[in-house]
PDB file of C-alpha atoms in Angstrom:
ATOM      1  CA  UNK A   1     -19.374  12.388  16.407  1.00  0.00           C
ATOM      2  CA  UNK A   2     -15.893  11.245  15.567  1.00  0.00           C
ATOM      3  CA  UNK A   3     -16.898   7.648  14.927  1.00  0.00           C
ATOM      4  CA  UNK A   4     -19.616   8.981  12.464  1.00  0.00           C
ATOM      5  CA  UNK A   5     -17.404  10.990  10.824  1.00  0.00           C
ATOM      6  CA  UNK A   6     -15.251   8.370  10.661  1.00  0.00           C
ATOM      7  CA  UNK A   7     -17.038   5.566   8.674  1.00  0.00           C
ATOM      8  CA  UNK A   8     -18.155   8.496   6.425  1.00  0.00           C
ATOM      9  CA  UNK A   9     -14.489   9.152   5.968  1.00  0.00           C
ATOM     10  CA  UNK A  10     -14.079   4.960   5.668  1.00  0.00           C
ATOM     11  CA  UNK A  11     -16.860   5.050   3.025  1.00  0.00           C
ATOM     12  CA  UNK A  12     -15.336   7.369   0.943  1.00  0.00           C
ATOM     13  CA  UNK A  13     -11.785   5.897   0.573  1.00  0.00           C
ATOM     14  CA  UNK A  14     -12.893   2.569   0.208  1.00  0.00           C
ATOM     15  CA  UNK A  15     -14.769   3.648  -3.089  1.00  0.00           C
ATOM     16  CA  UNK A  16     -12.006   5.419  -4.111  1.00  0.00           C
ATOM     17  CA  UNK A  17      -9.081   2.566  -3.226  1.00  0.00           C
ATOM     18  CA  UNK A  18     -11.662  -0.221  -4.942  1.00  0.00           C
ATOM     19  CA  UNK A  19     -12.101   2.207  -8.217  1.00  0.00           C
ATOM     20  CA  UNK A  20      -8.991   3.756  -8.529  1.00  0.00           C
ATOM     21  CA  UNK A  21      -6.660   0.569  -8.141  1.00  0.00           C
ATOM     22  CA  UNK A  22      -8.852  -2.060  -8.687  1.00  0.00           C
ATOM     23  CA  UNK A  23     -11.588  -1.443 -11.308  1.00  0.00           C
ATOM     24  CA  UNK A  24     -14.252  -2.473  -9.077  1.00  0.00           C
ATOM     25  CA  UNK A  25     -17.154  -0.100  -8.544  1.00  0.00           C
ATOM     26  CA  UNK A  26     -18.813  -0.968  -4.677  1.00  0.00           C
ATOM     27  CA  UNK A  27     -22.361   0.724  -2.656  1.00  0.00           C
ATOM     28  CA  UNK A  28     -21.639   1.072   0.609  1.00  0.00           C
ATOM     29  CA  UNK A  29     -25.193  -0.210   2.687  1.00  0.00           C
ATOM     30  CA  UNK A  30     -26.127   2.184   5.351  1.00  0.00           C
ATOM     31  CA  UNK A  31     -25.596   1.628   9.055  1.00  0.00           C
ATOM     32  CA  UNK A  32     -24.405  -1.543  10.619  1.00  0.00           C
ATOM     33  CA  UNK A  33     -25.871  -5.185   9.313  1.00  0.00           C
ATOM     34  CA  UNK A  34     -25.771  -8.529  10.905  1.00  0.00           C
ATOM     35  CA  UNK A  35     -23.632 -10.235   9.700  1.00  0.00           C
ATOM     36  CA  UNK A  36     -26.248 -13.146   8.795  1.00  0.00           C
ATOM     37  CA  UNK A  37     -27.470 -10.560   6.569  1.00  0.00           C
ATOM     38  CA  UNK A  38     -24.702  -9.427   5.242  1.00  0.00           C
ATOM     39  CA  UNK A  39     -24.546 -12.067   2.174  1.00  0.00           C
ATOM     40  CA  UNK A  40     -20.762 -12.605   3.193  1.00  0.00           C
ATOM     41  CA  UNK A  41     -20.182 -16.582   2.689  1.00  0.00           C
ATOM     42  CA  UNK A  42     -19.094 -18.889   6.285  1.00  0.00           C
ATOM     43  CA  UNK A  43     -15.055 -17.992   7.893  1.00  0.00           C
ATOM     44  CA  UNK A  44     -13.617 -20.476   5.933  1.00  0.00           C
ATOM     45  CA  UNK A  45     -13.723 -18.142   2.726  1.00  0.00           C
ATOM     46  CA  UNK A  46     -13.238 -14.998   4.322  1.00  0.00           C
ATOM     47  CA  UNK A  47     -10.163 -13.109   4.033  1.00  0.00           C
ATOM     48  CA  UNK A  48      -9.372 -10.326   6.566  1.00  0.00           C
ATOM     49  CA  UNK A  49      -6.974  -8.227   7.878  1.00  0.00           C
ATOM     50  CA  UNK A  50      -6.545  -5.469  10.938  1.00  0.00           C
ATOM     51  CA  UNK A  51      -4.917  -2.367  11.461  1.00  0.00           C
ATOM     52  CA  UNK A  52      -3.993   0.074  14.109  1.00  0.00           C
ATOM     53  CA  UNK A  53      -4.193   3.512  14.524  1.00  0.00           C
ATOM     54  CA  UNK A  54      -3.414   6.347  17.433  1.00  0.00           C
ATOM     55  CA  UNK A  55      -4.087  10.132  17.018  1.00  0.00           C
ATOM     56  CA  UNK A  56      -7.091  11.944  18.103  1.00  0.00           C
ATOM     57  CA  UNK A  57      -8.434   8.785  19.019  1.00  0.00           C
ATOM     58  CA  UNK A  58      -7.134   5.041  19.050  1.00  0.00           C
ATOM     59  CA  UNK A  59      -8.976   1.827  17.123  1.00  0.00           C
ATOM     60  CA  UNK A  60      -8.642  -0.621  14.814  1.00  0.00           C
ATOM     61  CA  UNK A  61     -10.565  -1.139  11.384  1.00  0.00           C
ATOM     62  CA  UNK A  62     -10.573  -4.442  10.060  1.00  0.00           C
ATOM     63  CA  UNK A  63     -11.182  -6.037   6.371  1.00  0.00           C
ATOM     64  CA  UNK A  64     -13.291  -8.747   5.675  1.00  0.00           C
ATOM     65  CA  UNK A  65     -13.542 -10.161   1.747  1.00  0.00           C
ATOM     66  CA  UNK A  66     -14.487 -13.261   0.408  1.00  0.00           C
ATOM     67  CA  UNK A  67     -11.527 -14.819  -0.704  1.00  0.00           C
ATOM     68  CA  UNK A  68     -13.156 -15.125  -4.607  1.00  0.00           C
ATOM     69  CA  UNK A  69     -13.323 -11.049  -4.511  1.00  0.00           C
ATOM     70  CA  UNK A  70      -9.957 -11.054  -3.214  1.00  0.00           C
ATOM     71  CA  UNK A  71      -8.920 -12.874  -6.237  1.00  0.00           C
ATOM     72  CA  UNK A  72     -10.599 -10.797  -8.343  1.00  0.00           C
ATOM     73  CA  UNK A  73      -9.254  -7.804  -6.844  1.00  0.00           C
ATOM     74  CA  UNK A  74      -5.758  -9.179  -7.159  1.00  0.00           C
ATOM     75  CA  UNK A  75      -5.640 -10.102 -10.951  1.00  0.00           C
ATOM     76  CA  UNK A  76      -6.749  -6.346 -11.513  1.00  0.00           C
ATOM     77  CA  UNK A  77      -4.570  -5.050  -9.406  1.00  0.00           C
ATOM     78  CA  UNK A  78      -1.692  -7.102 -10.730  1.00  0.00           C
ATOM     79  CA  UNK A  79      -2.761  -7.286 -14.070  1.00  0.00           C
ATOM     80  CA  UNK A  80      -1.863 -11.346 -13.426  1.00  0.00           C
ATOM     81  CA  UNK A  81      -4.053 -14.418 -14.288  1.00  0.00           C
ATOM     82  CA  UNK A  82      -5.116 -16.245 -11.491  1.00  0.00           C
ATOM     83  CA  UNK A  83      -2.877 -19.271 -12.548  1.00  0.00           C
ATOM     84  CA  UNK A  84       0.061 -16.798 -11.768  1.00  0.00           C
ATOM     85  CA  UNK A  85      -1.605 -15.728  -8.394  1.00  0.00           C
ATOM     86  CA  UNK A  86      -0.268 -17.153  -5.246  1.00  0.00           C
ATOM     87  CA  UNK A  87      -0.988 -16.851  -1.502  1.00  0.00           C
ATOM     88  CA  UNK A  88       1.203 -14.094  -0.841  1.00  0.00           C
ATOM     89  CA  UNK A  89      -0.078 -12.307  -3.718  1.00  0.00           C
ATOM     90  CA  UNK A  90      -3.471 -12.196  -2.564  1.00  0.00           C
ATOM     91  CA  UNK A  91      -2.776 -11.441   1.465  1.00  0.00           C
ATOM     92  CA  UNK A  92      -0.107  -8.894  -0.142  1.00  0.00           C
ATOM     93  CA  UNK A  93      -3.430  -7.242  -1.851  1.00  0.00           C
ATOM     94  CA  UNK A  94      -5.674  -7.681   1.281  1.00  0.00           C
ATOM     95  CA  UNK A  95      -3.013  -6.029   3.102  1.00  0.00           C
ATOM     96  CA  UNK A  96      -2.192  -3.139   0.950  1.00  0.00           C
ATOM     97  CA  UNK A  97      -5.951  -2.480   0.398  1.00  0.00           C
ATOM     98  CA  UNK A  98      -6.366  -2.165   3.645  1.00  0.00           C
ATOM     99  CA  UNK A  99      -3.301   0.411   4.447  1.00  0.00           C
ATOM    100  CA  UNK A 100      -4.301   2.490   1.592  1.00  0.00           C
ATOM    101  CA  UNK A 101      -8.116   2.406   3.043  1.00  0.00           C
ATOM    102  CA  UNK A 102      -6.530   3.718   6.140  1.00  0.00           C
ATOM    103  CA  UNK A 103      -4.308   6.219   5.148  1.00  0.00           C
ATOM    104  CA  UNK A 104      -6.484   7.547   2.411  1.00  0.00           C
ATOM    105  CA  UNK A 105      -9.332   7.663   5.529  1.00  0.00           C
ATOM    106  CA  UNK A 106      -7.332   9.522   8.173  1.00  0.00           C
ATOM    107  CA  UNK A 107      -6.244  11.908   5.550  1.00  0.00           C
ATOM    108  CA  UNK A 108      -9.737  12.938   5.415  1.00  0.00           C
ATOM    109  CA  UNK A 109     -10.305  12.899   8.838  1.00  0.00           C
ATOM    110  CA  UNK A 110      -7.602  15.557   9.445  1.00  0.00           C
ATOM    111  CA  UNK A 111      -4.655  15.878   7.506  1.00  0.00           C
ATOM    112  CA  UNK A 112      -3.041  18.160   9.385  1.00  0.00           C
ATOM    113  CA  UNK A 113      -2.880  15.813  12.704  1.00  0.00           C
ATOM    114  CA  UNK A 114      -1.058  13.191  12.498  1.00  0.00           C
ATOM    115  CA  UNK A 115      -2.438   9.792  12.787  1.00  0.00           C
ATOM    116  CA  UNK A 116       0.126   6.623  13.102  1.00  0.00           C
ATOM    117  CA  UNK A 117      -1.030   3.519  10.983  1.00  0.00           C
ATOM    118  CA  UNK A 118       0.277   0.577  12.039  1.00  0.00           C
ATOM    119  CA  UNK A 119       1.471  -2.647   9.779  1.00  0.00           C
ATOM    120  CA  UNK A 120      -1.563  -4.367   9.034  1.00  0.00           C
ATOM    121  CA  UNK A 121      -1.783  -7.785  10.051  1.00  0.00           C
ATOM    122  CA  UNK A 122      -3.704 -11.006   8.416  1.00  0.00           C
ATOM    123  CA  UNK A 123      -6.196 -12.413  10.845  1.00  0.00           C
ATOM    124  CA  UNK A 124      -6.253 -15.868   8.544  1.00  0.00           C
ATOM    125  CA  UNK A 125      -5.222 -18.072  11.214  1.00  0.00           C
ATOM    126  CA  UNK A 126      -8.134 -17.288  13.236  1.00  0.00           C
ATOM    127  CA  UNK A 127     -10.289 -17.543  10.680  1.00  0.00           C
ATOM    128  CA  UNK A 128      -9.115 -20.931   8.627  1.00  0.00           C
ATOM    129  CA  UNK A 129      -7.226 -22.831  11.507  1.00  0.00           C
ATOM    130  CA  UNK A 130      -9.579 -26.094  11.405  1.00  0.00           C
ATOM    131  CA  UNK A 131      -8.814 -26.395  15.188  1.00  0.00           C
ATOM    132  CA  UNK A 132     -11.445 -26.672  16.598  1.00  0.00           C
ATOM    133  CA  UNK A 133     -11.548 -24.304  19.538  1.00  0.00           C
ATOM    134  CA  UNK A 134      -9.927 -21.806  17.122  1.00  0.00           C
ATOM    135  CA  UNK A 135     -12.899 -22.432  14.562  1.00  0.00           C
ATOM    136  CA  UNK A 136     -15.389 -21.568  17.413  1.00  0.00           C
ATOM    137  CA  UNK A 137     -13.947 -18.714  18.039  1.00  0.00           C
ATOM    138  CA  UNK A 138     -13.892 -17.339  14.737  1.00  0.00           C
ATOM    139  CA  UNK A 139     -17.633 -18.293  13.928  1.00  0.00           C
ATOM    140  CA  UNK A 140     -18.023 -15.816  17.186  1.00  0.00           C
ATOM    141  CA  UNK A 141     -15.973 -13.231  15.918  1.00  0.00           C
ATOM    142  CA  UNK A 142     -17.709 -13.177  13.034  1.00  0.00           C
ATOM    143  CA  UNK A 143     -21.564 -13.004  13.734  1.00  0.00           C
ATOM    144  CA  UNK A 144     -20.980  -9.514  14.997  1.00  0.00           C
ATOM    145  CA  UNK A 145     -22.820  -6.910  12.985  1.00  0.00           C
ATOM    146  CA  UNK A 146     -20.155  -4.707  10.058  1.00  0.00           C
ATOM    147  CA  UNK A 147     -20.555  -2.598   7.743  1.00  0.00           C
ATOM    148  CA  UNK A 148     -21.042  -3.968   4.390  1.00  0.00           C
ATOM    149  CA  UNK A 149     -20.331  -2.492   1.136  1.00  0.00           C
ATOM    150  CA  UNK A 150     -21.324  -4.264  -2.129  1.00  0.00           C
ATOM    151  CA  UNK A 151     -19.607  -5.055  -5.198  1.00  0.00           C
ATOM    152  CA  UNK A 152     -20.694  -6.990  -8.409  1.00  0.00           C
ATOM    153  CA  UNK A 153     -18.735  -9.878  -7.431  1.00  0.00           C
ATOM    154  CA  UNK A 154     -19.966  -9.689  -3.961  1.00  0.00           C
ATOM    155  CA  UNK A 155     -19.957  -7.465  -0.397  1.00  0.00           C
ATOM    156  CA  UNK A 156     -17.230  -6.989   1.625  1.00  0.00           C
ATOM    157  CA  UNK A 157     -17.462  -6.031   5.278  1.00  0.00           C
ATOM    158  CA  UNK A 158     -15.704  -3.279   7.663  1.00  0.00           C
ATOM    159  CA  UNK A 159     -15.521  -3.739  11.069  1.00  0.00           C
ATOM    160  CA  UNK A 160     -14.351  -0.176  13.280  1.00  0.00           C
ATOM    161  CA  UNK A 161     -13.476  -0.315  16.784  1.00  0.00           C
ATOM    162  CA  UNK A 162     -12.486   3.072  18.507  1.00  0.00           C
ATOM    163  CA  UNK A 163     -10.883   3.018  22.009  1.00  0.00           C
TER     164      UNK A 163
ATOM    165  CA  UNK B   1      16.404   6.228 -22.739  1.00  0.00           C
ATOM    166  CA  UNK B   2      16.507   3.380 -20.670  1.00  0.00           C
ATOM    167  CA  UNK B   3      16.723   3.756 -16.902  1.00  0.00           C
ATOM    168  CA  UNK B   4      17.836   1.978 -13.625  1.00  0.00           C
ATOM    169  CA  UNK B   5      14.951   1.704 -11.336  1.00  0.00           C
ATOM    170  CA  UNK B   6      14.907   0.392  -7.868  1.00  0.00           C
ATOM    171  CA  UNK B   7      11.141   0.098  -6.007  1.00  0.00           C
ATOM    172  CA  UNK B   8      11.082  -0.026  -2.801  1.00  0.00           C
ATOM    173  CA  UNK B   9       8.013  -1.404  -0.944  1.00  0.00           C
ATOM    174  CA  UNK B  10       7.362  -4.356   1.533  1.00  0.00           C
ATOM    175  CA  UNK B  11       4.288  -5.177  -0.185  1.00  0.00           C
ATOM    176  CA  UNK B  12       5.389  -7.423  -3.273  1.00  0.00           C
ATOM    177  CA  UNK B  13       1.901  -6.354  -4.751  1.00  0.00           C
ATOM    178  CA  UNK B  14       2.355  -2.712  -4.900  1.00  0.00           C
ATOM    179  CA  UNK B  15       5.850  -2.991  -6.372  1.00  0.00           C
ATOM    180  CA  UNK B  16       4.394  -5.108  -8.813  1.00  0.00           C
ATOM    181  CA  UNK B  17       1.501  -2.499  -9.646  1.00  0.00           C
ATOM    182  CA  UNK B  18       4.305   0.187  -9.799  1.00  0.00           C
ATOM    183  CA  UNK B  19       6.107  -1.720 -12.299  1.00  0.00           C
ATOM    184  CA  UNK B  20       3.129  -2.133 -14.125  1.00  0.00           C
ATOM    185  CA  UNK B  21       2.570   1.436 -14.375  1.00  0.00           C
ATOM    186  CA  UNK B  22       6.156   2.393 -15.613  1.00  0.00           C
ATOM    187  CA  UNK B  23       6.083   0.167 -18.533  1.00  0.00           C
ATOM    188  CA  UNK B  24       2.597   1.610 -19.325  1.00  0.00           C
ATOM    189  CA  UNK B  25       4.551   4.854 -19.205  1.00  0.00           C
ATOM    190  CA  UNK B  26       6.952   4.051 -21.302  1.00  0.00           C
ATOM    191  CA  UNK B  27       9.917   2.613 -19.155  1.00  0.00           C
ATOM    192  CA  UNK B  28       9.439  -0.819 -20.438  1.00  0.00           C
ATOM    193  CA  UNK B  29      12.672  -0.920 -21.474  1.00  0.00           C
ATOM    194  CA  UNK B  30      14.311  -0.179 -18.243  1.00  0.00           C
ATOM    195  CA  UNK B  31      16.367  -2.389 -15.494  1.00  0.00           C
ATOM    196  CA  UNK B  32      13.766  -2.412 -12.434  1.00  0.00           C
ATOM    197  CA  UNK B  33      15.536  -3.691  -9.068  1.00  0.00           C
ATOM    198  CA  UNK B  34      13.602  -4.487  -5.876  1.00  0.00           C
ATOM    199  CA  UNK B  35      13.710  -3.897  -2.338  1.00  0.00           C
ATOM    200  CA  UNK B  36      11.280  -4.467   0.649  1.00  0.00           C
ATOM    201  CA  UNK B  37      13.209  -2.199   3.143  1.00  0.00           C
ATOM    202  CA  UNK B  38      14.885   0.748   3.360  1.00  0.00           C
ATOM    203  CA  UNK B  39      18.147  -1.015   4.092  1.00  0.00           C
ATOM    204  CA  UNK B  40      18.020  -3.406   1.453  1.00  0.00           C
ATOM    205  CA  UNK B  41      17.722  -0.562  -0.875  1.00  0.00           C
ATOM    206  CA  UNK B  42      20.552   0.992   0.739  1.00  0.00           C
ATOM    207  CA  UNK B  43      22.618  -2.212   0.183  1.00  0.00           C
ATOM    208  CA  UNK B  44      21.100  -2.611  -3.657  1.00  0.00           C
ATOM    209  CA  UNK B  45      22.292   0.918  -4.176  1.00  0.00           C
ATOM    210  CA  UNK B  46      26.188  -0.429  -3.331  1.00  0.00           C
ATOM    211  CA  UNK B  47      25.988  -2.533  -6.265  1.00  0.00           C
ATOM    212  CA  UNK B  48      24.871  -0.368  -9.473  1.00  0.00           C
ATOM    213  CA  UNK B  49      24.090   3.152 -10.683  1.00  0.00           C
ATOM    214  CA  UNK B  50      20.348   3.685 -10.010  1.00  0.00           C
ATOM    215  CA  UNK B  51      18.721   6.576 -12.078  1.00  0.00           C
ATOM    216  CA  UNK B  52      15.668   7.109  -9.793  1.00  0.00           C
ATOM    217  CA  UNK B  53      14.454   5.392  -6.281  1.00  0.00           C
ATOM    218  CA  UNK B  54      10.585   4.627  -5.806  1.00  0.00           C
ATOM    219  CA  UNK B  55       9.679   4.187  -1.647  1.00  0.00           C
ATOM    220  CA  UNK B  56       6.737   3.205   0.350  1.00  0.00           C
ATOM    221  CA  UNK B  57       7.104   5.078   3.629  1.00  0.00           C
ATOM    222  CA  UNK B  58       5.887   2.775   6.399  1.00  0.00           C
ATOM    223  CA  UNK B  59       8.060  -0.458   5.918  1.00  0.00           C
ATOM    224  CA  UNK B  60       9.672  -3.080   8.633  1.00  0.00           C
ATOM    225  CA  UNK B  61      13.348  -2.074   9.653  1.00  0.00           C
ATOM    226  CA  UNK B  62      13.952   0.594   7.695  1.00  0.00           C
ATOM    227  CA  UNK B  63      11.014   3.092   6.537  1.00  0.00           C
ATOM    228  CA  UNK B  64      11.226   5.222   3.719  1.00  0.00           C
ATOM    229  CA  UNK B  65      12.178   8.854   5.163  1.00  0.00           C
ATOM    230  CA  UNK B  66      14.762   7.219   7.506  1.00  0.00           C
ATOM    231  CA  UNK B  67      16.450   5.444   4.125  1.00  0.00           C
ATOM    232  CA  UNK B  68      16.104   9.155   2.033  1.00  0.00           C
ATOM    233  CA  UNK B  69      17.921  10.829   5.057  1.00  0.00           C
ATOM    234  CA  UNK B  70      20.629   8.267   4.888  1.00  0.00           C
ATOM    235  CA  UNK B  71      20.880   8.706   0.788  1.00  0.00           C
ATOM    236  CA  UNK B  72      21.269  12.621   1.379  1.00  0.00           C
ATOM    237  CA  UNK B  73      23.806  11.661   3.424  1.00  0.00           C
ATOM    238  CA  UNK B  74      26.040   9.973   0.648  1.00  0.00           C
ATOM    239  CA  UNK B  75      28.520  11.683  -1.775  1.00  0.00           C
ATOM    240  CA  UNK B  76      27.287   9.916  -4.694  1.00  0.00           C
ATOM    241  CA  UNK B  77      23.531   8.963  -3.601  1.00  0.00           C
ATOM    242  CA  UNK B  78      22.594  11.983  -2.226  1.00  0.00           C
ATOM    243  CA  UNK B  79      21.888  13.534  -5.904  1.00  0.00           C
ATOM    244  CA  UNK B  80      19.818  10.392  -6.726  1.00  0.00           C
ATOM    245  CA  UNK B  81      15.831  11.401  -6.438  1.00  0.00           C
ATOM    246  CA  UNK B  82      13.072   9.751  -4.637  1.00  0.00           C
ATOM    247  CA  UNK B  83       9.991   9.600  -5.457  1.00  0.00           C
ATOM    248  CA  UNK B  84       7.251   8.070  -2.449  1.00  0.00           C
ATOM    249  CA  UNK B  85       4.335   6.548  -3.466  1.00  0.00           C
ATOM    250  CA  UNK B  86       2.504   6.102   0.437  1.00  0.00           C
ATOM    251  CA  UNK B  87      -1.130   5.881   2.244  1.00  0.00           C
ATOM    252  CA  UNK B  88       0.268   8.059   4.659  1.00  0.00           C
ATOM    253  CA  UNK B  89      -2.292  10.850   5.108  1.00  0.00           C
ATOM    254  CA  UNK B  90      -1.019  13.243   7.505  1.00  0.00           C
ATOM    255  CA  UNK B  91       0.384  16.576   5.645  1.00  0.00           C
ATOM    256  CA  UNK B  92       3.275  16.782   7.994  1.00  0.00           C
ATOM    257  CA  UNK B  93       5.007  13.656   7.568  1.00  0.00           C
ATOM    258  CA  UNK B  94       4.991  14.501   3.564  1.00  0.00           C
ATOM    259  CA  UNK B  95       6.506  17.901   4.421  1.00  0.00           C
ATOM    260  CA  UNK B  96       9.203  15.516   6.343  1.00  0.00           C
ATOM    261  CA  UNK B  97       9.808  13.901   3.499  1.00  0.00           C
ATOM    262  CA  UNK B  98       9.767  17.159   0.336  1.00  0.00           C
ATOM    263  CA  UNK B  99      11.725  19.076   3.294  1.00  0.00           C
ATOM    264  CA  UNK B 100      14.975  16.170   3.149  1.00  0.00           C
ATOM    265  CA  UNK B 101      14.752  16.213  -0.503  1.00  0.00           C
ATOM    266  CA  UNK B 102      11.834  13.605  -1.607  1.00  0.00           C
ATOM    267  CA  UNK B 103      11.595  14.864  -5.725  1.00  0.00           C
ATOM    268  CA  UNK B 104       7.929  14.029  -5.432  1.00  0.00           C
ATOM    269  CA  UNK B 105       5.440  11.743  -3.838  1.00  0.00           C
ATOM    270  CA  UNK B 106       2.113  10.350  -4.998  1.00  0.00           C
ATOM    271  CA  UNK B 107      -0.686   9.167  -2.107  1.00  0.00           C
ATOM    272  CA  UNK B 108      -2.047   5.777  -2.840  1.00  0.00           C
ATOM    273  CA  UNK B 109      -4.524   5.578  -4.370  1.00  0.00           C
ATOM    274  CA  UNK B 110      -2.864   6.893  -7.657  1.00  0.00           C
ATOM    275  CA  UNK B 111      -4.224   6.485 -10.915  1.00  0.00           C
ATOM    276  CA  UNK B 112      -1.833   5.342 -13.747  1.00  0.00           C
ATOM    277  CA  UNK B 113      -1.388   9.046 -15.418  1.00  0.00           C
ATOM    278  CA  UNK B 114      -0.977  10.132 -12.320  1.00  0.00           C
ATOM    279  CA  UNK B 115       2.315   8.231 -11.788  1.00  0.00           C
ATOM    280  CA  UNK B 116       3.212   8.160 -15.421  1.00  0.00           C
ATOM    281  CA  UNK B 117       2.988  12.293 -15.214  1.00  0.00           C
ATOM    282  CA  UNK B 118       4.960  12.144 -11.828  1.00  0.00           C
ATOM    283  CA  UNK B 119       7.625   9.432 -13.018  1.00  0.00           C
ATOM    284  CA  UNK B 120       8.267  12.163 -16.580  1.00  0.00           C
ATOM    285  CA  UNK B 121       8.757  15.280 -14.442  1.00  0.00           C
ATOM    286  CA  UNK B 122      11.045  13.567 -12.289  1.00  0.00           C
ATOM    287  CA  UNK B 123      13.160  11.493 -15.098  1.00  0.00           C
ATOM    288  CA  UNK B 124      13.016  15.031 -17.100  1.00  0.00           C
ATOM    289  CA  UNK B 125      13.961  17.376 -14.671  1.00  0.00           C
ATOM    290  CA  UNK B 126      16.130  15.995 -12.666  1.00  0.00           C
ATOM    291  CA  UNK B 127      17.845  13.339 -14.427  1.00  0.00           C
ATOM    292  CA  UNK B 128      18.188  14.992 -18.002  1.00  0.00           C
ATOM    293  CA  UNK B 129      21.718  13.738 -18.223  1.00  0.00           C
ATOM    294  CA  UNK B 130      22.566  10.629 -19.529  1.00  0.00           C
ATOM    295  CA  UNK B 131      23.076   7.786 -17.603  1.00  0.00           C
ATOM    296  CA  UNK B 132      25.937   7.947 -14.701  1.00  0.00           C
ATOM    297  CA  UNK B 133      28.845   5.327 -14.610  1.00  0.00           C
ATOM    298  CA  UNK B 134      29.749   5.338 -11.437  1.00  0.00           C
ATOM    299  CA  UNK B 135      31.150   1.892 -11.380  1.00  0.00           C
ATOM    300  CA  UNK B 136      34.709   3.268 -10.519  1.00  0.00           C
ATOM    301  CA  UNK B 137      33.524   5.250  -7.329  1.00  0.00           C
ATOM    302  CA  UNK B 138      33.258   4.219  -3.840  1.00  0.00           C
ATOM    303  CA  UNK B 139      29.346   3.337  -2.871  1.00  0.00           C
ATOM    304  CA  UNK B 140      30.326   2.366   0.837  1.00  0.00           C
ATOM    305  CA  UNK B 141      28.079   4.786   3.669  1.00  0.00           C
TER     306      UNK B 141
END
């Protein structure tokens, strides 16, 4: 019951971070989908990034996006060409976008209780280290099913784990 | 009028984006400073007069209700507002924050007007004066 509520709650906020800041109207698909059929392109051009949270009840929610949304994403939401883009700008977006996904979720959820968010943290190592045990791991990590919402410029994916 | 504003945020993005929105406001003209943590802010604040202090609330080191608390605590900084632009969703850590004297705060996501409206009612209300020189006064906590 909580978990549904929950990605309902995640659904929700993620239109309204992706509109509000970023310009970019997305259609969340319903239930979970493989991630073969999720239309997201191979690890090495994924972006993602995971955060904590404790209240209620404990998880992590992570955010997957192909890193050519991500740079579309970050020249709206800087209102910077993508010549003037760096790194750090664009993990600086995946990262915000994620904490205000969060905090704009759990104050749906119950905004009365509080909920702790914790600092969320790039998983780009494991997903571009060209090592290859690291590589193998990632390919694993990443064939589990998500949810998917879709944008023009392509879907991004959600993954929710609750303790 | 022209005004001294210092952002504080670890994510260079968002401070960026807030930036953004206070030229669009109308602010283009003023002196923007930057901070990623609560105690750099407190150390920025040493060095000029700041007319109005933007925080994120969740930051490294210092967070943004533990940096207002130390602000109220000042002679001369206490009287400076803060406005906090955060994700955070629970209703009780915002009372924290309008309860140590926070002039306003915004939840991300925040449209443009929406900051522009917050950013005049603040800059009107409580900093109708002109600009402070307080270059002669003692900023040391």
């Amino acid at each position: 019951m909580a978990m549904n509520n929950l990605i309902i709650q995640i659904m929700i906020s993620i239109s309204e971070v992706m509109e509000t800041m970023f310009y970019i109207p997305v259609e969340p698909r319903d239930g979970l989908i493989a991630f073969e059929e999720s239309g997201l392109p191979g690890p090495d051009r994924l972006e993602a990034a995971t955060i904590t949270f404790h209240g209620m009840f404990s998880g992590t929610i992570e955010l997957i996006i192909p890193s050519s949304l991500l740079m579309i994403m970050t020249e709206n939401f800087m209102g910077e060409k993508r010549q003037h883009l760096t790194q750090k700008h664009l993990e600086g977006t995946l990262k915000e976008t994620l904490n205000m996904l969060a905090g704009n979720t759990f104050s749906k959820v119950d905004s009365q209780s509080s909920f702790c968010l914790g600092v969320p943290e790039l998983n780009t190592s494991a997903i571009k280290n060209i090592d290859a045990s690291r590589e193998h791991e990632s390919r694993i990590h990443y064939t589990a099913p998500l949810f998917v919402v879709d944008t023009l410029d392509g879907p991004m994916g959600i993954k929710v784990n609750v303790n | 009028m022209t005004f001294s504003i210092l952002l504080v945020d670890d994510s260079m993005p968002m401070r960026a984006v807030i930036k953004k929105a206070f030229i669009a406001a109308g602010y283009a003209g003023s002196d923007f400073s930057e901070a990623q943590n609560g105690i750099e802010a407190l150390e920025r604040l040493k060095k000029s007069w700041i007319d109005l202090v933007v925080t994120d609330f969740t930051m490294p080191v210092m967070n943004g209700l533990e940096m207002l608390l130390k602000m109220k605590q000042h002679d001369i900084f206490k009287d400076i507002p803060v406005l906090v632009v955060t994700t955070e969703g629970s209703q009780e850590k915002i009372d924290q924050f309008m309860n140590s004297g926070a002039a306003g705060y915004i939840r991300k996501p925040f449209t443009p007007e929406q900051l522009r409206d917050m950013i005049t009612n603040i800059l009107g209300e409580s900093h109708g004066n002109e600009q402070s020189d307080n270059s002669d006064n003692d900023f040391d906590f």
